[in-house]
Amino acid sequence: MQDYVEQIDINQYLPLIIDVGINVLLAGLILIVGFYIANKVSSIINKIGESYDKLDNTLFRFLGSVAKYIILAFVAIAVLNRFGVQTASIVALLGAAGLAVGLALQGTLSNLAAGVMLLLFRPYKVGDFISAADRFGNVQEIDLFTTILKTFDNQHIIVPNSQIWGAQIVNHSFHDVRGVDMHFGVAYKENTDEVRKVIDAVLAAHPHILKDPAPFVEVETLNDSSVDFLVRPFCHGEHYFDILYSIPEQIKKALDEAGIEIPFPHRKLIIEKEQ
């Protein structure tokens, strides 16, 4: 009689046991397939970044990770759903938590969005000299949140990407050939043709100034006390600062040797004696 009772109890719970077993097997299958798909998608995205030199690997590694965890989130919801858990409330809770975290990390997320745009459109790359966010320096590193610059006096500057993307960016290294603008003033009494010859001779003697395109030397402005020349020699980008900081002194010495006056502001006072 006792064996009969036990047999009845087993038969009573047998469908439930089978149902739970099926759900466990299906949940395991969903997890295996989900992890495979998530890793596969992440690997494909990473390979896209590695296949093209113009694409930044950092961005595609980040996108691959995001895609992987989004897929795993849906896998977790599907597994919970197999066991009868009401996932609608969980999704709503996750959405509310995500909104709260997003508001709390608003500044960080704006840096992240700007970093994605910088890595996607690549207005500059590592090794370029840029002016951005009121800073000037050589780009040492670009990540999803910050850009690291190194100045001439070896300062290590970390600039949030949102400050760079939301303002003007000047990439001084984008073009291989650069023009170096300089201004020089001479007295009105001086012959402009002679001044041009002196400046041209200085530019022609410099080893880093290109012959093609030819340097531009012309009168730009007639100021109150001087005739101002715009001097624009061209060079390769790596010699820009060498020319910018060496040519002015050389032109000054050449003008002095040629006896050409470089004026400075004068003020004449006329005093009248009252009767």
Short mmCIF file of C-alpha atoms in Angstrom, two decimals:
data_model
loop_
_atom_site.label_atom_id
_atom_site.label_comp_id
_atom_site.label_asym_id
_atom_site.label_seq_id
_atom_site.Cartn_x
_atom_site.Cartn_y
_atom_site.Cartn_z
CA MET A 1 0.00 0.00 0.00
CA GLN A 2 2.84 2.37 0.89
CA ASP A 3 4.56 1.66 -2.45
CA TYR A 4 1.34 2.51 -4.23
CA VAL A 5 1.12 5.88 -2.44
CA GLU A 6 4.71 6.72 -3.35
CA GLN A 7 4.01 5.73 -6.95
CA ILE A 8 1.03 8.08 -7.04
CA ASP A 9 3.13 10.97 -5.66
CA ILE A 10 5.84 10.46 -8.27
CA ASN A 11 3.31 10.37 -11.07
CA GLN A 12 1.75 13.55 -9.72
CA TYR A 13 5.00 15.53 -9.88
CA LEU A 14 6.40 13.87 -12.99
CA PRO A 15 4.97 16.48 -15.47
CA LEU A 16 6.38 19.30 -13.35
CA ILE A 17 9.79 17.62 -13.24
CA ILE A 18 9.73 17.11 -16.99
CA ASP A 19 8.67 20.72 -17.56
CA VAL A 20 11.44 22.05 -15.34
CA GLY A 21 13.97 19.79 -17.05
CA ILE A 22 12.89 21.00 -20.48
CA ASN A 23 13.12 24.63 -19.35
CA VAL A 24 16.60 24.03 -17.92
CA LEU A 25 17.74 22.42 -21.17
CA LEU A 26 16.22 25.22 -23.27
CA ALA A 27 17.75 27.86 -20.97
CA GLY A 28 21.14 26.20 -21.31
CA LEU A 29 20.73 26.07 -25.07
CA ILE A 30 19.74 29.77 -25.15
CA LEU A 31 22.80 30.64 -23.07
CA ILE A 32 25.16 28.65 -25.29
CA VAL A 33 23.73 30.10 -28.50
CA GLY A 34 23.53 33.59 -27.00
CA PHE A 35 27.17 33.59 -25.85
CA TYR A 36 28.26 32.26 -29.24
CA ILE A 37 26.34 34.95 -31.14
CA ALA A 38 27.55 37.72 -28.77
CA ASN A 39 31.20 36.71 -29.12
CA LYS A 40 30.83 36.27 -32.88
CA VAL A 41 29.28 39.72 -33.35
CA SER A 42 31.96 41.31 -31.14
CA SER A 43 34.71 39.54 -33.12
CA ILE A 44 33.26 40.66 -36.46
CA ILE A 45 33.10 44.30 -35.32
CA ASN A 46 36.68 44.16 -34.02
CA LYS A 47 37.91 42.67 -37.30
CA ILE A 48 36.26 45.50 -39.24
CA GLY A 49 38.37 48.00 -37.28
CA GLU A 50 41.53 45.96 -37.83
CA SER A 51 40.92 45.56 -41.57
CA TYR A 52 41.15 49.27 -42.44
CA ASP A 53 44.05 51.51 -41.45
CA LYS A 54 41.86 54.63 -41.47
CA LEU A 55 39.50 53.17 -38.86
CA ASP A 56 40.37 53.44 -35.19
CA ASN A 57 40.60 50.11 -33.32
CA THR A 58 39.65 51.73 -30.01
CA LEU A 59 36.24 52.74 -31.32
CA PHE A 60 35.50 49.33 -32.82
CA ARG A 61 36.62 47.49 -29.70
CA PHE A 62 34.22 49.66 -27.73
CA LEU A 63 31.37 49.07 -30.22
CA GLY A 64 32.10 45.35 -30.14
CA SER A 65 31.84 45.29 -26.35
CA VAL A 66 28.60 47.28 -26.42
CA ALA A 67 27.06 44.90 -28.99
CA LYS A 68 28.17 41.87 -26.98
CA TYR A 69 26.60 43.04 -23.71
CA ILE A 70 23.38 44.15 -25.40
CA ILE A 71 22.97 40.65 -26.86
CA LEU A 72 23.77 39.06 -23.49
CA ALA A 73 21.15 41.28 -21.83
CA PHE A 74 18.49 39.95 -24.23
CA VAL A 75 19.77 36.40 -23.60
CA ALA A 76 19.36 36.87 -19.83
CA ILE A 77 15.81 38.15 -20.33
CA ALA A 78 14.98 35.17 -22.56
CA VAL A 79 16.35 32.73 -19.95
CA LEU A 80 14.30 34.33 -17.17
CA ASN A 81 11.25 34.21 -19.38
CA ARG A 82 11.67 30.42 -19.79
CA PHE A 83 11.22 30.02 -16.04
CA GLY A 84 8.06 32.13 -15.97
CA VAL A 85 9.62 35.30 -14.59
CA GLN A 86 7.73 38.42 -15.68
CA THR A 87 10.45 40.26 -17.56
CA ALA A 88 8.36 43.33 -18.37
CA SER A 89 8.87 44.71 -14.87
CA ILE A 90 12.58 43.89 -15.03
CA VAL A 91 12.94 45.72 -18.34
CA ALA A 92 11.10 48.73 -16.91
CA LEU A 93 13.34 48.66 -13.82
CA LEU A 94 16.48 48.46 -15.97
CA GLY A 95 15.20 51.34 -18.09
CA ALA A 96 14.59 53.50 -15.02
CA ALA A 97 18.00 52.59 -13.61
CA GLY A 98 19.63 53.38 -16.94
CA LEU A 99 17.92 56.77 -17.03
CA ALA A 100 19.07 57.57 -13.49
CA VAL A 101 22.63 56.53 -14.26
CA GLY A 102 22.55 58.51 -17.50
CA LEU A 103 21.49 61.68 -15.69
CA ALA A 104 24.13 61.15 -13.02
CA LEU A 105 26.84 60.58 -15.63
CA GLN A 106 25.69 63.24 -18.09
CA GLY A 107 29.10 64.88 -18.37
CA THR A 108 30.87 61.55 -18.75
CA LEU A 109 28.43 60.39 -21.39
CA SER A 110 28.90 63.63 -23.34
CA ASN A 111 32.64 62.97 -23.33
CA LEU A 112 31.95 59.43 -24.49
CA ALA A 113 29.73 60.63 -27.35
CA ALA A 114 32.34 63.20 -28.37
CA GLY A 115 35.06 60.54 -28.22
CA VAL A 116 33.07 58.28 -30.53
CA MET A 117 32.65 61.15 -33.01
CA LEU A 118 36.37 62.02 -32.86
CA LEU A 119 37.40 58.41 -33.42
CA LEU A 120 34.85 58.03 -36.20
CA PHE A 121 35.57 61.21 -38.18
CA ARG A 122 39.26 61.49 -37.17
CA PRO A 123 39.83 65.26 -37.44
CA TYR A 124 43.28 64.54 -35.99
CA LYS A 125 45.42 61.53 -35.11
CA VAL A 126 48.21 60.66 -32.72
CA GLY A 127 51.32 62.68 -33.60
CA ASP A 128 49.46 65.71 -35.00
CA PHE A 129 49.90 69.24 -33.67
CA ILE A 130 46.48 70.71 -32.93
CA SER A 131 44.89 73.78 -31.42
CA ALA A 132 41.70 72.83 -29.57
CA ALA A 133 39.86 73.87 -26.39
CA ASP A 134 42.26 76.85 -26.05
CA ARG A 135 45.20 74.43 -25.94
CA PHE A 136 48.02 73.73 -28.35
CA GLY A 137 50.17 70.63 -28.40
CA ASN A 138 51.15 67.32 -29.91
CA VAL A 139 48.49 64.60 -29.67
CA GLN A 140 49.85 61.73 -27.56
CA GLU A 141 46.72 59.64 -27.09
CA ILE A 142 43.04 59.60 -28.06
CA ASP A 143 40.56 57.52 -26.09
CA LEU A 144 36.80 57.51 -25.67
CA PHE A 145 36.76 60.16 -22.94
CA THR A 146 39.86 62.35 -23.27
CA THR A 147 42.59 63.55 -25.61
CA ILE A 148 46.10 63.83 -24.19
CA LEU A 149 48.37 66.62 -25.46
CA LYS A 150 52.07 67.28 -24.92
CA THR A 151 53.19 70.90 -25.09
CA PHE A 152 56.62 72.25 -26.09
CA ASP A 153 57.54 72.73 -22.44
CA ASN A 154 56.62 69.08 -21.72
CA GLN A 155 53.32 69.68 -20.02
CA HIS A 156 50.95 66.71 -19.98
CA ILE A 157 47.47 68.08 -20.72
CA ILE A 158 44.33 65.90 -20.54
CA VAL A 159 41.42 67.55 -22.36
CA PRO A 160 37.84 66.16 -22.12
CA ASN A 161 36.62 65.21 -25.58
CA SER A 162 33.38 67.19 -25.20
CA GLN A 163 35.38 70.43 -24.98
CA ILE A 164 37.22 69.58 -28.20
CA TRP A 165 34.30 68.31 -30.29
CA GLY A 166 32.08 71.26 -29.36
CA ALA A 167 34.59 73.91 -30.49
CA GLN A 168 36.95 74.79 -33.33
CA ILE A 169 39.73 72.30 -34.07
CA VAL A 170 42.84 73.45 -35.96
CA ASN A 171 45.01 70.58 -37.17
CA HIS A 172 48.41 72.07 -37.98
CA SER A 173 49.71 68.72 -39.28
CA PHE A 174 46.90 67.88 -41.69
CA HIS A 175 48.68 69.19 -44.81
CA ASP A 176 52.25 68.19 -45.57
CA VAL A 177 53.19 71.66 -46.87
CA ARG A 178 52.55 74.67 -44.64
CA GLY A 179 52.74 78.40 -45.15
CA VAL A 180 54.38 80.39 -42.34
CA ASP A 181 52.87 83.88 -42.03
CA MET A 182 55.13 86.64 -40.69
CA HIS A 183 54.87 90.43 -40.73
CA PHE A 184 57.67 93.00 -40.97
CA GLY A 185 57.48 96.77 -41.05
CA VAL A 186 59.92 99.23 -42.64
CA ALA A 187 60.04 103.02 -42.72
CA TYR A 188 58.16 104.94 -45.42
CA LYS A 189 61.41 106.34 -46.79
CA GLU A 190 62.71 102.87 -47.70
CA ASN A 191 62.49 101.45 -51.21
CA THR A 192 60.06 98.52 -51.15
CA ASP A 193 61.83 96.74 -53.99
CA GLU A 194 65.11 96.78 -52.04
CA VAL A 195 63.33 95.51 -48.94
CA ARG A 196 61.81 92.67 -50.96
CA LYS A 197 65.24 91.72 -52.32
CA VAL A 198 66.71 91.51 -48.82
CA ILE A 199 63.85 89.34 -47.55
CA ASP A 200 63.96 87.10 -50.63
CA ALA A 201 67.70 86.55 -50.12
CA VAL A 202 67.15 85.44 -46.51
CA LEU A 203 64.37 83.06 -47.53
CA ALA A 204 66.37 81.61 -50.43
CA ALA A 205 69.31 80.82 -48.12
CA HIS A 206 67.22 78.84 -45.64
CA PRO A 207 67.55 75.08 -46.26
CA HIS A 208 64.00 74.18 -45.17
CA ILE A 209 62.09 76.76 -47.20
CA LEU A 210 60.61 75.33 -50.40
CA LYS A 211 61.19 76.82 -53.83
CA ASP A 212 57.82 75.47 -55.02
CA PRO A 213 55.50 76.98 -54.02
CA ALA A 214 57.56 80.14 -54.03
CA PRO A 215 57.59 82.37 -50.95
CA PHE A 216 55.06 85.19 -50.91
CA VAL A 217 56.55 88.63 -50.09
CA GLU A 218 54.31 91.63 -50.67
CA VAL A 219 53.27 94.91 -49.07
CA GLU A 220 50.18 94.22 -46.98
CA THR A 221 49.37 97.40 -45.06
CA LEU A 222 50.33 101.07 -45.01
CA ASN A 223 50.31 101.80 -41.31
CA ASP A 224 50.67 105.11 -39.52
CA SER A 225 54.44 104.90 -39.20
CA SER A 226 55.47 101.85 -41.27
CA VAL A 227 55.01 99.96 -44.51
CA ASP A 228 54.12 96.41 -43.47
CA PHE A 229 55.14 93.37 -45.49
CA LEU A 230 53.41 90.01 -45.37
CA VAL A 231 56.04 87.28 -45.69
CA ARG A 232 54.82 83.72 -46.25
CA PRO A 233 57.45 81.07 -46.99
CA PHE A 234 56.35 77.45 -47.47
CA CYS A 235 57.86 74.39 -45.85
CA HIS A 236 57.14 70.83 -44.82
CA GLY A 237 55.12 70.56 -41.61
CA GLU A 238 57.97 69.27 -39.46
CA HIS A 239 59.99 72.48 -40.13
CA TYR A 240 57.15 74.93 -39.43
CA PHE A 241 58.26 76.04 -35.99
CA ASP A 242 61.94 76.13 -36.94
CA ILE A 243 61.13 78.70 -39.64
CA LEU A 244 58.62 80.57 -37.51
CA TYR A 245 61.16 81.21 -34.76
CA SER A 246 64.38 81.58 -36.79
CA ILE A 247 63.47 83.68 -39.86
CA PRO A 248 62.39 86.87 -38.01
CA GLU A 249 65.82 87.26 -36.41
CA GLN A 250 67.59 86.56 -39.70
CA ILE A 251 65.48 89.14 -41.57
CA LYS A 252 66.04 91.69 -38.82
CA LYS A 253 69.83 91.26 -39.10
CA ALA A 254 69.70 91.41 -42.90
CA LEU A 255 67.67 94.64 -42.86
CA ASP A 256 70.13 96.18 -40.40
CA GLU A 257 73.09 95.22 -42.61
CA ALA A 258 71.36 96.77 -45.61
CA GLY A 259 70.76 99.99 -43.68
CA ILE A 260 66.99 99.64 -43.91
CA GLU A 261 65.16 101.23 -41.00
CA ILE A 262 62.70 99.22 -38.98
CA PRO A 263 60.50 101.89 -37.41
CA PHE A 264 58.88 102.02 -34.02
CA PRO A 265 56.00 104.27 -32.97
CA HIS A 266 56.89 107.96 -32.64
CA ARG A 267 54.92 110.71 -30.99
CA LYS A 268 55.49 114.39 -31.72
CA LEU A 269 54.56 116.95 -29.05
CA ILE A 270 53.89 120.53 -30.10
CA ILE A 271 53.94 123.01 -27.21
CA GLU A 272 52.57 126.46 -27.79
CA LYS A 273 53.46 129.24 -25.45
CA GLU A 274 50.44 131.27 -24.42
CA GLN A 275 50.79 135.09 -24.54
#
